[in-house]
Short mmCIF file of C-alpha atoms in Angstrom, two decimals:
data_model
loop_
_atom_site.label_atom_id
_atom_site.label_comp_id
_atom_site.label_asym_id
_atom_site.label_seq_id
_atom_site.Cartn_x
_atom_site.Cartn_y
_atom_site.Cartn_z
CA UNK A 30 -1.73 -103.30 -0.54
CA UNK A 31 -0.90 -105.84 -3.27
CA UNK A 32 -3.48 -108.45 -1.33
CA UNK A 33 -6.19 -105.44 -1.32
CA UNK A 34 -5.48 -105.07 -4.89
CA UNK A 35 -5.90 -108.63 -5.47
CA UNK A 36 -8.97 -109.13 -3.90
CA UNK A 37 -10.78 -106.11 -5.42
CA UNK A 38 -10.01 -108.14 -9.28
CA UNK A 39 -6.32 -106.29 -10.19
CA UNK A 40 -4.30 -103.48 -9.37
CA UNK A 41 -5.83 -99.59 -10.20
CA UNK A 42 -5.83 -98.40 -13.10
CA UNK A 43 -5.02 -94.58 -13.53
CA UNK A 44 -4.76 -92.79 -16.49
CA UNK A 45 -1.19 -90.14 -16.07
CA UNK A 46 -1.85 -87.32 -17.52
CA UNK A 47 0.77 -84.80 -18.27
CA UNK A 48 -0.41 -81.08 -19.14
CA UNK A 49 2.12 -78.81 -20.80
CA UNK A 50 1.92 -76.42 -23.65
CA UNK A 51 5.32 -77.28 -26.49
CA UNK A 52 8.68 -75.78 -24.84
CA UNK A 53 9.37 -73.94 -28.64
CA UNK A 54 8.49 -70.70 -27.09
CA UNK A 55 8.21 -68.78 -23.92
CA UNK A 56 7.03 -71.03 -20.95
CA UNK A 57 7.17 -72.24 -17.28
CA UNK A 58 9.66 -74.11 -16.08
CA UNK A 59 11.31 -71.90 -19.16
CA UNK A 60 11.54 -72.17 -23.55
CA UNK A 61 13.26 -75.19 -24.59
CA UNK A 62 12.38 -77.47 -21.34
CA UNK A 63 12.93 -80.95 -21.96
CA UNK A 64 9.52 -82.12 -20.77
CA UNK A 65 9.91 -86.00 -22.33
CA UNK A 66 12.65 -86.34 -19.95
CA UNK A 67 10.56 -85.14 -17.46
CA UNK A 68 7.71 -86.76 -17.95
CA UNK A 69 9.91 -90.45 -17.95
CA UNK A 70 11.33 -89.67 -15.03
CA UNK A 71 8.24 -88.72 -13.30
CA UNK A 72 6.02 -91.52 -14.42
CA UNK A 73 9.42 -94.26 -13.64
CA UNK A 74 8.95 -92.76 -10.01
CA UNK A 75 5.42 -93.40 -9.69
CA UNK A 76 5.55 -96.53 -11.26
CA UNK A 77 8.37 -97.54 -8.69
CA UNK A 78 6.23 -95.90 -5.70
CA UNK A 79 3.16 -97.07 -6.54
CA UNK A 80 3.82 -100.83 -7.30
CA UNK A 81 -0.55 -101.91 -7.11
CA UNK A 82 -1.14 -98.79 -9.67
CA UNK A 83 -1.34 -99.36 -13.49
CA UNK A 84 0.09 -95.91 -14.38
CA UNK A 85 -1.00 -95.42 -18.76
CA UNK A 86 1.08 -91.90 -19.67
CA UNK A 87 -0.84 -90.00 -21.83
CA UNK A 88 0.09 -85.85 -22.35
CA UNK A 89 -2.90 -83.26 -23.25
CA UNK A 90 -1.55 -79.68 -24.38
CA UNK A 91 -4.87 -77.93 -24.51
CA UNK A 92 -8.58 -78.86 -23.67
CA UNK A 93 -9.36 -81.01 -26.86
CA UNK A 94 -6.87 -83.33 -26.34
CA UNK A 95 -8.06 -84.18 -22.60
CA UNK A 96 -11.55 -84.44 -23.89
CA UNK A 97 -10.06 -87.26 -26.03
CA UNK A 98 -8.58 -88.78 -23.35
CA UNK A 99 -12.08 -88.90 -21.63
CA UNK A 100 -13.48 -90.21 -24.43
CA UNK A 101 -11.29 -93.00 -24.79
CA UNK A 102 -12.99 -96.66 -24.03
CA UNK A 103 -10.37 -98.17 -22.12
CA UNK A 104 -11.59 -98.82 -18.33
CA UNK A 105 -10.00 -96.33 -15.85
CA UNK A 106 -10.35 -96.06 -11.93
CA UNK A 107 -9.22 -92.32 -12.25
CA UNK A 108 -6.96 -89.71 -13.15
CA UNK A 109 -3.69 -88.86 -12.17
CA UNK A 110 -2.76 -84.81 -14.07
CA UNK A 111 0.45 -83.93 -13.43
CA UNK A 112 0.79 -80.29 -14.15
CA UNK A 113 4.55 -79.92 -15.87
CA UNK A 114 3.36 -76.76 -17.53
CA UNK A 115 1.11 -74.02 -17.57
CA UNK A 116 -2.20 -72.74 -19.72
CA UNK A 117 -3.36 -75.64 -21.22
CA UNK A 118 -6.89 -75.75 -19.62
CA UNK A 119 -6.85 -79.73 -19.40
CA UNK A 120 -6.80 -79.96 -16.21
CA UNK A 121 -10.50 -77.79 -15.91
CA UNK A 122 -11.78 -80.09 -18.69
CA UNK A 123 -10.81 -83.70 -16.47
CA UNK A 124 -11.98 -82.01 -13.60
CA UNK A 125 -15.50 -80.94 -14.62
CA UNK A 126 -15.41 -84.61 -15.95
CA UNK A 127 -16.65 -85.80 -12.92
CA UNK A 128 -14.70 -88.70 -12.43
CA UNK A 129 -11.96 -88.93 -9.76
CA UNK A 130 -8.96 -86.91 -10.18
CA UNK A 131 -5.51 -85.88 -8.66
CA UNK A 132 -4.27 -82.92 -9.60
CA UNK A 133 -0.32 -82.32 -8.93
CA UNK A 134 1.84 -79.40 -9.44
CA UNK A 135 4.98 -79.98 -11.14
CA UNK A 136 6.89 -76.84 -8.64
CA UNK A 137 8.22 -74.21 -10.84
CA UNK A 138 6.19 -76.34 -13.72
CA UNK A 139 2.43 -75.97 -13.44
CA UNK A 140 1.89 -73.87 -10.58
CA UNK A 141 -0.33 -71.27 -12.10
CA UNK A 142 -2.54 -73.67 -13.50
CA UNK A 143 -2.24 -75.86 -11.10
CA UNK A 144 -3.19 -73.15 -8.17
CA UNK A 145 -6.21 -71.37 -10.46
CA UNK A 146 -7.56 -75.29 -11.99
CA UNK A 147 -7.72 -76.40 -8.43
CA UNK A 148 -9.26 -73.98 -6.70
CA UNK A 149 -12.08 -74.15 -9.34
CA UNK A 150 -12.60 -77.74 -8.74
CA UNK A 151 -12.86 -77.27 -4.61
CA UNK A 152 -14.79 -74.45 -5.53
CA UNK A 153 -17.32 -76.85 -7.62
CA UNK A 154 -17.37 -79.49 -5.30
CA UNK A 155 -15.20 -81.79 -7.79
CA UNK A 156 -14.08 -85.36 -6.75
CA UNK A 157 -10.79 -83.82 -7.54
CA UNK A 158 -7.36 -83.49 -4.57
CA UNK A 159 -4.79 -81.56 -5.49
CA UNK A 160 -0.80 -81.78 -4.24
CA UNK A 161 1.48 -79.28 -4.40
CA UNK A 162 4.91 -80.42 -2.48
CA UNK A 163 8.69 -80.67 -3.09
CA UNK A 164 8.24 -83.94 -1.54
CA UNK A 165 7.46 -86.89 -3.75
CA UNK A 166 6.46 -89.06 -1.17
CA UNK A 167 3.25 -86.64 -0.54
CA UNK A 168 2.58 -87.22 -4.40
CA UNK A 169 3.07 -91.15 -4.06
CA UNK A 170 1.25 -91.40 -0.91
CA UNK A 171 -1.67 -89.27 -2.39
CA UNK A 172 -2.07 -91.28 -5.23
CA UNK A 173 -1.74 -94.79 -3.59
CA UNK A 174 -5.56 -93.53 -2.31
CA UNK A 175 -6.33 -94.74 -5.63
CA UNK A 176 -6.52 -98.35 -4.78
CA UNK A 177 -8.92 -97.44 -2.07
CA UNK A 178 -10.62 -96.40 -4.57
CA UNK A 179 -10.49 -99.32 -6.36
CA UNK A 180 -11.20 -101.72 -3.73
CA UNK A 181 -14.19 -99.70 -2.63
CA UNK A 182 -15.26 -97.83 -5.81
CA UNK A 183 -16.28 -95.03 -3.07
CA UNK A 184 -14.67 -91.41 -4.48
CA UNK A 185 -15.67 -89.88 -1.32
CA UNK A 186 -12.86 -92.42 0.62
CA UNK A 187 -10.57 -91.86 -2.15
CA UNK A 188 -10.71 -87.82 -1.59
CA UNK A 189 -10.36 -88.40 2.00
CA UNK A 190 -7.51 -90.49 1.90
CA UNK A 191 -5.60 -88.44 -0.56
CA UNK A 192 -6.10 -85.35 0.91
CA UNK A 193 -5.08 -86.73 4.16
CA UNK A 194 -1.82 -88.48 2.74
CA UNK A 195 -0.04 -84.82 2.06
CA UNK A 196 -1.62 -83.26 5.11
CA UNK A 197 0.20 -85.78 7.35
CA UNK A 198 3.66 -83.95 6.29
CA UNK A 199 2.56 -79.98 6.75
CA UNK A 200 5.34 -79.29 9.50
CA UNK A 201 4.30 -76.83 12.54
CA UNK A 202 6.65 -73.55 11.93
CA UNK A 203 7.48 -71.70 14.65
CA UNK A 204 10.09 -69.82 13.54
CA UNK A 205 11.85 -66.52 15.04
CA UNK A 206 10.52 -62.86 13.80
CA UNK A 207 12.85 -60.51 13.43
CA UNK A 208 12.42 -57.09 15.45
CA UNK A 209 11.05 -54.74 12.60
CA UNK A 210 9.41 -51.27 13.49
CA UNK A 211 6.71 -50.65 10.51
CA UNK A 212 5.98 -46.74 10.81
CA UNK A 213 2.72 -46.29 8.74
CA UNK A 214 0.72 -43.40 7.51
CA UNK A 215 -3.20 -43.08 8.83
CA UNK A 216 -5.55 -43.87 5.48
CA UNK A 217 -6.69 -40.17 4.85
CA UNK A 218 -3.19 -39.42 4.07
CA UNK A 219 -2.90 -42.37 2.41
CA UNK A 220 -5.99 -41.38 0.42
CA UNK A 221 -4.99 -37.91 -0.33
CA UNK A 222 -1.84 -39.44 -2.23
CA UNK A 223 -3.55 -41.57 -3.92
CA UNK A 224 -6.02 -38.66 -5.43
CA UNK A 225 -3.06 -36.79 -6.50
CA UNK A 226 -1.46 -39.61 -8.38
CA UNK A 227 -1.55 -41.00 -11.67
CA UNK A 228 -0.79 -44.63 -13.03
CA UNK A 229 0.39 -45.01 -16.74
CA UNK A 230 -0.81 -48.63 -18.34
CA UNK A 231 1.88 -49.33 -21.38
CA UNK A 232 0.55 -51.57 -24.21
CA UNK A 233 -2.65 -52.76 -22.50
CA UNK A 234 -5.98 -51.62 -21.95
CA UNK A 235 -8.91 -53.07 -19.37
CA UNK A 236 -11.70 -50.59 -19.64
CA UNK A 237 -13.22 -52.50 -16.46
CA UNK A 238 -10.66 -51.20 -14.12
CA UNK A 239 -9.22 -47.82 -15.86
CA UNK A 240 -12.77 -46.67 -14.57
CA UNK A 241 -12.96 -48.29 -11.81
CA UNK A 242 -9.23 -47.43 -10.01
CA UNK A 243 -10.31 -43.61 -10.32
CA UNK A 244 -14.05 -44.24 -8.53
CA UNK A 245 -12.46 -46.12 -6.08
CA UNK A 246 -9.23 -44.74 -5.09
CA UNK A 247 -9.35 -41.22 -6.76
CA UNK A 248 -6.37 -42.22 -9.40
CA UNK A 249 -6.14 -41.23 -12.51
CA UNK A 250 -4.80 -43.93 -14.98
CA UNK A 251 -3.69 -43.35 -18.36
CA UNK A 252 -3.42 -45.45 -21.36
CA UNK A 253 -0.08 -45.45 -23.21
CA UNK A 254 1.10 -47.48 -26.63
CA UNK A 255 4.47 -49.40 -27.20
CA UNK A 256 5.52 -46.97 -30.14
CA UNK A 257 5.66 -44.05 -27.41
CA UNK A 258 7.46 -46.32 -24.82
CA UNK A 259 9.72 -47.64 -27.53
CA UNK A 260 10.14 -43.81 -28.97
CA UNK A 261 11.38 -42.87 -25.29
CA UNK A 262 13.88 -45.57 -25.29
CA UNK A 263 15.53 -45.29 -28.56
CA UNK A 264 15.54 -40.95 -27.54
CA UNK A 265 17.60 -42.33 -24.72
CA UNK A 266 21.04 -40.58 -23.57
CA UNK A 267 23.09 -43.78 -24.22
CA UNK A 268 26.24 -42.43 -22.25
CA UNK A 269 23.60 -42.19 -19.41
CA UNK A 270 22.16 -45.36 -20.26
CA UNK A 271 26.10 -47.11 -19.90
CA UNK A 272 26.55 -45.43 -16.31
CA UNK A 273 22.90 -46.88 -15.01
CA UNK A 274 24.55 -50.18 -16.52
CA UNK A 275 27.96 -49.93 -14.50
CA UNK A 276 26.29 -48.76 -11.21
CA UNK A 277 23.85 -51.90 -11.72
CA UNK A 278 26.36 -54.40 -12.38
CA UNK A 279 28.69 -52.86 -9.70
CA UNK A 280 25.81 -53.21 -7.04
CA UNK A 281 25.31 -57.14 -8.11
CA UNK A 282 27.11 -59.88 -6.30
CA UNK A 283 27.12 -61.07 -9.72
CA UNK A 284 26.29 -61.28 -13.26
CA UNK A 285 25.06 -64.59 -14.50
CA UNK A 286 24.00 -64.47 -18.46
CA UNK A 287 23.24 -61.07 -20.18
CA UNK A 288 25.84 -59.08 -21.72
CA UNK A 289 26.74 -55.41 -20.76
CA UNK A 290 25.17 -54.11 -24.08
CA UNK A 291 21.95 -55.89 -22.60
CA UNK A 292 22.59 -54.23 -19.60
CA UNK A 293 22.65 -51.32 -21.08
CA UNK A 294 19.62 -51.65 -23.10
CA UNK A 295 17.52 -52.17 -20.16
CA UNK A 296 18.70 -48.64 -18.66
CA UNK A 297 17.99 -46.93 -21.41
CA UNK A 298 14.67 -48.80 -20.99
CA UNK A 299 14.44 -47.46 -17.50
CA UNK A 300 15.48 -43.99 -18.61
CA UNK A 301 12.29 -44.37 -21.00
CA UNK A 302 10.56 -45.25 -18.17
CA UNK A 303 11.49 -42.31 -15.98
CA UNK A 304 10.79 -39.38 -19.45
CA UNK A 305 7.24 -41.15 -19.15
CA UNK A 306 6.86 -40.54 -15.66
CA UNK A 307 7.97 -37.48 -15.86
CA UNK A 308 6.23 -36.24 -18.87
CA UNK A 309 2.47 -37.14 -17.85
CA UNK A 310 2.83 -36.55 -13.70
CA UNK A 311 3.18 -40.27 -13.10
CA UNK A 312 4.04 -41.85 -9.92
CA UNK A 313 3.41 -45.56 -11.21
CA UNK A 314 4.22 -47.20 -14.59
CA UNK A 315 2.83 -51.07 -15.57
CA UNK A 316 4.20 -51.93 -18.84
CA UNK A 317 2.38 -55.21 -20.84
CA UNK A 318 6.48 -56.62 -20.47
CA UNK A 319 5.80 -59.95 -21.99
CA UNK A 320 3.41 -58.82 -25.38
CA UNK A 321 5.49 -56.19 -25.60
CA UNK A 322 8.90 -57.91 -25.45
CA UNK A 323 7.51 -61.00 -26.92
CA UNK A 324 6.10 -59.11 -30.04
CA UNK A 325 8.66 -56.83 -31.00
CA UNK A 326 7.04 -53.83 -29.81
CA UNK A 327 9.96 -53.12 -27.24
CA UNK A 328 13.41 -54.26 -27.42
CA UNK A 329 14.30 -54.07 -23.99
CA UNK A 330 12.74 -55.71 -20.68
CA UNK A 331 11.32 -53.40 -18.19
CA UNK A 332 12.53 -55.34 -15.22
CA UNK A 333 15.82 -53.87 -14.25
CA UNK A 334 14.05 -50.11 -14.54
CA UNK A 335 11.45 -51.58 -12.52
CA UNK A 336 13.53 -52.83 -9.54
CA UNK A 337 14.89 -49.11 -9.60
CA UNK A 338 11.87 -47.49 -9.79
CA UNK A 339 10.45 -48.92 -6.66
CA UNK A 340 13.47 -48.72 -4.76
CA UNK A 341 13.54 -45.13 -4.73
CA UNK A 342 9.88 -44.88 -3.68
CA UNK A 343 7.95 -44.95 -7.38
CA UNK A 344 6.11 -48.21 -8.56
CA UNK A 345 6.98 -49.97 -11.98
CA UNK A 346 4.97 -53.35 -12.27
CA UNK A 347 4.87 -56.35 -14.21
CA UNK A 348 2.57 -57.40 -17.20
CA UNK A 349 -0.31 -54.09 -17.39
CA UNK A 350 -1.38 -55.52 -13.95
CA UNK A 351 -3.80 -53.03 -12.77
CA UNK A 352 -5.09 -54.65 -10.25
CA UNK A 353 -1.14 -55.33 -8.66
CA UNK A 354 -0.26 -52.39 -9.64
CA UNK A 355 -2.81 -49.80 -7.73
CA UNK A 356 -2.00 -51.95 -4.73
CA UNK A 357 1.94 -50.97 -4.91
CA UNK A 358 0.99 -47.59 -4.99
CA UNK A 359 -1.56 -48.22 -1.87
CA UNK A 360 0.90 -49.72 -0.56
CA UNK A 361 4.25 -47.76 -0.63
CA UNK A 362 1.97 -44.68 0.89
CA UNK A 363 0.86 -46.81 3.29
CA UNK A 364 4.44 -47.83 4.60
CA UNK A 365 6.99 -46.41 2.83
CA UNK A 366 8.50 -49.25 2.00
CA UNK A 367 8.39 -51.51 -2.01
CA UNK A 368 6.50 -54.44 -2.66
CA UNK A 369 6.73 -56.51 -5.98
CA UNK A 370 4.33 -58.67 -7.51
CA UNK A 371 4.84 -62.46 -7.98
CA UNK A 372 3.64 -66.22 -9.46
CA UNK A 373 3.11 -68.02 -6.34
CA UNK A 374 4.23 -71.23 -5.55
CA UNK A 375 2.82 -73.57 -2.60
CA UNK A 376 5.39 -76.33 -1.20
CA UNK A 377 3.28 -77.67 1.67
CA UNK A 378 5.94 -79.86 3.12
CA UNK A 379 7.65 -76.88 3.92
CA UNK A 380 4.61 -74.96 5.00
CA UNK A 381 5.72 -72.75 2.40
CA UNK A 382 4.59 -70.25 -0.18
CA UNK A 383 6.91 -68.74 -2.77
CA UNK A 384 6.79 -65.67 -4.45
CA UNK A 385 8.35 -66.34 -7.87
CA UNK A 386 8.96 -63.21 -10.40
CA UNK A 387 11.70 -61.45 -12.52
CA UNK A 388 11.62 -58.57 -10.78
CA UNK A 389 12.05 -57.24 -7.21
CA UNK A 390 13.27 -54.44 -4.80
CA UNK A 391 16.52 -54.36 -3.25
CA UNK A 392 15.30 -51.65 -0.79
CA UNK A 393 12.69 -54.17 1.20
CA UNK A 394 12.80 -51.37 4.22
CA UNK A 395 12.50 -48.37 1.71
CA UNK A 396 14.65 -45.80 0.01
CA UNK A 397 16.51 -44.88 3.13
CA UNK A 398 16.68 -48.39 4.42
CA UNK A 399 19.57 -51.05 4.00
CA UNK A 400 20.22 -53.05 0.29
CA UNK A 401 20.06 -56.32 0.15
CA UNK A 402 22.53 -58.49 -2.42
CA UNK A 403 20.85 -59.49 -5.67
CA UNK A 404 22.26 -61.27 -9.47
CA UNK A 405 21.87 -60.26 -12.53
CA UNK A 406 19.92 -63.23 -14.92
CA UNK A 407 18.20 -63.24 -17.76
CA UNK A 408 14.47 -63.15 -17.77
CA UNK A 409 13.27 -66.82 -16.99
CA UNK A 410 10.78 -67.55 -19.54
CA UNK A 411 12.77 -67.10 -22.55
CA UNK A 412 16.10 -66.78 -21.12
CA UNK A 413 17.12 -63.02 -22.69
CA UNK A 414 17.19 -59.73 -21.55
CA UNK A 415 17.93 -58.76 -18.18
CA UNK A 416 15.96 -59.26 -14.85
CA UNK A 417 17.32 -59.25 -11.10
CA UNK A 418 17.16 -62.12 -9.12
CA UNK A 419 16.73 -60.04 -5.04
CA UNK A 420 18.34 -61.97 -2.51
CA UNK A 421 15.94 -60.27 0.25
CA UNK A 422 16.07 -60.35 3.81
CA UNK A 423 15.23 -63.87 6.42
CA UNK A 424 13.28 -64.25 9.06
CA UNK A 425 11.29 -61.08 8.96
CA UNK A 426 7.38 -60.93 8.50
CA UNK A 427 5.82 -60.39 5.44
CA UNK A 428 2.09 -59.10 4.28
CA UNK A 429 0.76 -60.05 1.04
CA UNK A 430 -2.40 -58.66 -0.79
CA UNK A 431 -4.32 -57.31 -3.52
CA UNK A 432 -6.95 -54.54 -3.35
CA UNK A 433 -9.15 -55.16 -6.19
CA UNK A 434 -11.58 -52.00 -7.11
CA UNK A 435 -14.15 -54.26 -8.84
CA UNK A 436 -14.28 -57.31 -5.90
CA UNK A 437 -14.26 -54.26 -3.42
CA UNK A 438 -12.29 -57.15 -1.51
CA UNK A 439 -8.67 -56.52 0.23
CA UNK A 440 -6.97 -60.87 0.17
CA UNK A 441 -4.10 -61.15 2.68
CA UNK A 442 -2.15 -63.35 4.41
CA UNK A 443 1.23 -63.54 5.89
CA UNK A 444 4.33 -65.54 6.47
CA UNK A 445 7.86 -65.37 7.81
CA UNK A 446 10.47 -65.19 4.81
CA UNK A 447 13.07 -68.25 5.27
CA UNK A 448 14.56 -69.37 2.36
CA UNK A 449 15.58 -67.42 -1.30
CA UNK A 450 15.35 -70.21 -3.28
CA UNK A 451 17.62 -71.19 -5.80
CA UNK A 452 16.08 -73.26 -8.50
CA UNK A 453 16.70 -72.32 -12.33
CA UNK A 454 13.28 -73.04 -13.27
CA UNK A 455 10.78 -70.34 -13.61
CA UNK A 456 10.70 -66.92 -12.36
CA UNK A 457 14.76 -65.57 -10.75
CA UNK A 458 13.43 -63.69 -7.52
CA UNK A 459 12.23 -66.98 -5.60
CA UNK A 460 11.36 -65.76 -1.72
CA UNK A 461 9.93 -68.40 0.06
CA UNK A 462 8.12 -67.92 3.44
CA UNK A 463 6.24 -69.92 5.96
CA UNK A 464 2.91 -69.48 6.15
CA UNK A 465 1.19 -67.83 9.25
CA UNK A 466 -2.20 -69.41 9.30
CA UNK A 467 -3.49 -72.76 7.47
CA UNK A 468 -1.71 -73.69 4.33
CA UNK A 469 -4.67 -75.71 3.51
CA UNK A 470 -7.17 -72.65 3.64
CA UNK A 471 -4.46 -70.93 1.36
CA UNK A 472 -5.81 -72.98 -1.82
CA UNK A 473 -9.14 -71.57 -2.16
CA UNK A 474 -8.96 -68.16 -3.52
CA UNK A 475 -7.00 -68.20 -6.78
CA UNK A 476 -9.88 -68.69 -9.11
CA UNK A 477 -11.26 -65.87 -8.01
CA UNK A 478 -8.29 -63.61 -7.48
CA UNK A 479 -5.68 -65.02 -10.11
CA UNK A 480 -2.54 -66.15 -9.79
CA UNK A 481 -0.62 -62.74 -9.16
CA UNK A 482 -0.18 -61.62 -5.29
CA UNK A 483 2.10 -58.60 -3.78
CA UNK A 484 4.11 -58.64 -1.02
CA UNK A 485 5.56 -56.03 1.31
CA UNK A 486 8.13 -56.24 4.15
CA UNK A 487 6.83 -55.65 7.70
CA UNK A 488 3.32 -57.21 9.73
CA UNK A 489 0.79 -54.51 8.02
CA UNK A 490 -2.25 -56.54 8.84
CA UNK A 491 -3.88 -53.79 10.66
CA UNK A 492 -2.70 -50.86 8.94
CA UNK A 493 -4.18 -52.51 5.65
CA UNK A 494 -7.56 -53.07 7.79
CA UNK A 495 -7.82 -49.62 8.37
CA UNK A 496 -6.80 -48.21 4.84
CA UNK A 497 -9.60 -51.22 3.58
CA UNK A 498 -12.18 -49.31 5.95
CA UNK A 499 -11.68 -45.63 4.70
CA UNK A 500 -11.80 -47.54 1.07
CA UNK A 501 -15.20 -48.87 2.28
CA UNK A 502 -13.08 -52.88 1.05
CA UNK A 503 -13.88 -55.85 2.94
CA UNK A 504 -10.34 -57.55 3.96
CA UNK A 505 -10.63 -61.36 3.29
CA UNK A 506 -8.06 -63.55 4.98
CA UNK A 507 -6.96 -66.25 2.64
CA UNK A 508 -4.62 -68.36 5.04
#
């Protein structure tokens, strides 16, 4: 490589570009992250790895600032953006740039971004590759690509290359399935349920899909403010309150960070919860968690309540997610059993995706079915509160999807769970499973679907296929 480099006039010359959004408030990995440290040790690597490279750091925390970097008259071969963090929009901006580009999720970091910037780019036929493994090697190797493409000056060989170099470590899975009977209800009784049933939106309002979940699947949704919510929660019986607390911290393996008085305040939070479900005929709650919590409208996460809710058979969802949470309801008629929304993550040297989120059954089976161990942490992104990290069950097969009323579009794919990760970075609940079907093919939806996906226990493939049918929803297979 160095004689290549030499004979093409010098090594490459890649601009590093780190996107993250300042650590002084709620973020991915989580508030206060030391990203200078991480953004040494990252470049020292690459520098190390990639010995023919010029690597020139440089960090963009919103679109303006990687327009400046574009702008800048220093001669570059391409672009390296390392995605440490999330919602900055620089990597879009380098991307639409036209000129060659690596994009590289920073696991736990980025991956939002990272998943939704680069399926844009494919999507726009952008000379842009993107990476997303625990493996550095697959980042090193990817971006040595850029020599070809400074030897050659041919961005088409330089995509190639790159995109081969993590392909090569994408291990064949073959895995065990464990046995797992999935009893399922036919889709007019699933329909019928879903007529009858009504879906309370806390704190957030999308007019798009209030009307468009009732044309579709015949539920009702109703809009509901924080100071009602909040009102609920403070009206709380706190002695009741204090024995949801013990019974919660008496079912965890362990508690980790939050106090019992935070305990508490999160099951008088579910109590809330329950009055609300109670008072308007509800069978599904969404609650905008993080503008809420975030903004001092509520005092209490929603995630412990949640995890409770769906274990015995209602659905509480994250972050007024319509869209996730219509398909929990869909799908908890459809198989009795909880699903939970998450923040993907991809890890393609393990052939893995990982659903990352604060909150998540214990119940995988259903109400009647076994409990699996879980912690007690505080919520990820701003490290307060309470949240459950689920320790859920291995080697069983997984569906995940989203029915979306507007796309009139059912996205699914599968995988065989193998691993809860353990990683204090991001989201607690971190189940990672091997994907049945091409990891590769698995990048290409999230611009149009977003970044949230949920995920129920048991192969429900064709029981969703049918349900999609009656729903007149074409099922799109995403891996």
């Amino acid at each position: 490589r160095a004689a290549q480099a030499a004979a093409a006039g010098g090594r490459a010359r890649v601009k590093l570009v780190f996107t993250h959004v300042p650590s002084d408030g709620p973020i991915w990995p989580n508030i206060g992250f030391d990203f200078d440290k991480r953004k040494k040790e990252l470049t020292e690597k690459l520098t190390a790895a990639c010995p023919n490279i010029e690597f020139s750091p440089v960090t963009a925390m919103n679109a303006d600032q990687a327009r400046k970097i574009l702008e800048a008259k220093d001669e570059t071969d391409g672009y390296l953006v390392y995605m440490v963090g999330i919602w900055t929009g620089a990597g879009q901006v380098i991307g639409a740039s036209g000129k060659p580009a690596l994009f590289v999720d920073d696991l736990y970091g980025g991956s939002g971004e990272f998943l939704i910037a680069h399926a844009a780019a494919r999507r726009a036929g952008q000379k842009v590759v993107g990476v997303s493994s625990s493996k550095f090697e697959d980042v090193a190797a990817a971006a040595r690509a850029f020599e070809t493409l400074k030897k050659t000056g041919n961005p088409d060989r330089f995509l190639a290359e790159a995109r081969a170099a993590w392909k090569k470590s994408v291990p064949v899975t073959k895995g065990t399935v464990k046995k797992d009977v999935l009893k399922t209800q036919p889709p007019d009784k699933v329909l019928e349920r879903l007529r009858k049933s009504t879906i309370l939106v806390v704190g957030a309002r999308n007019e798009a899909l209030i009307k468009a979940i009732p044309e579709t699947f015949g539920t009702q949704v109703r809009h509901v403010e924080f100071q009602e919510l909040q009102g609920a929660c403070d009206a709380a019986d706190r002695a009741e309150a204090a024995r949801w607390a013990d019974r919660w911290i008496q079912a965890a393996e362990k508690v980790v960070e939050p106090t019992r008085d935070e305990i508490v305040n999160s099951a008088a939070m579910y109590l809330a919860e329950l009055a609300l479900l109670k008072k308007y005929d509800a069978q599904a709650i969404s609650i905008n968690c993080l503008g809420g919590f975030y903004g001092g409208h509520i005092r209490a996460y929603p995630c412990l309540g949640f995890t409770q809710l769906n274990n015995d058979g209602l659905v509480g969802a994250c972050e007024a997610d319509l869209v996730s949470t219509i398909t929990m309801l869909a799908l908890g008629y459809l198989t009795g059993r909880p699903s939970y929304i998450s923040d993907p993550v991809m890890d393609t040297s393990k052939n893995q995706i990982i659903y990352a989120h604060c909150v998540a059954p214990t119940k995988v089976f259903g109400p009647d079915g076994a409990t699996n161990p879980c912690h007690i942490r505080n919520h990820s992104e701003d490290r307060k509160g309470a949240v459950l990290r689920s320790l859920m069950p291995l080697e069983y097969m997984t569906t995940t999807v989203e029915f979306h009323p507007l796309r009139k579009e059912v996205v699914l794919h599968q995988g065989r769970t193998v691993e809860n990760v353990d990683e204090d970075k991001a989201c607690r609940t971190k189940l990672a499973v091997e994907v049945k079907g091409d990891i590769d093919k698995l990048f290409n939806l999230w611009d149009q679907w977003g970044w949230h996906r949920v995920t129920v226990y048991g192969d429900a493939k064709e029981p969703i296929a049918d349900l999609a049918k009656a729903l007149k929803m074409k099922v799109v297979e995403e891996a």
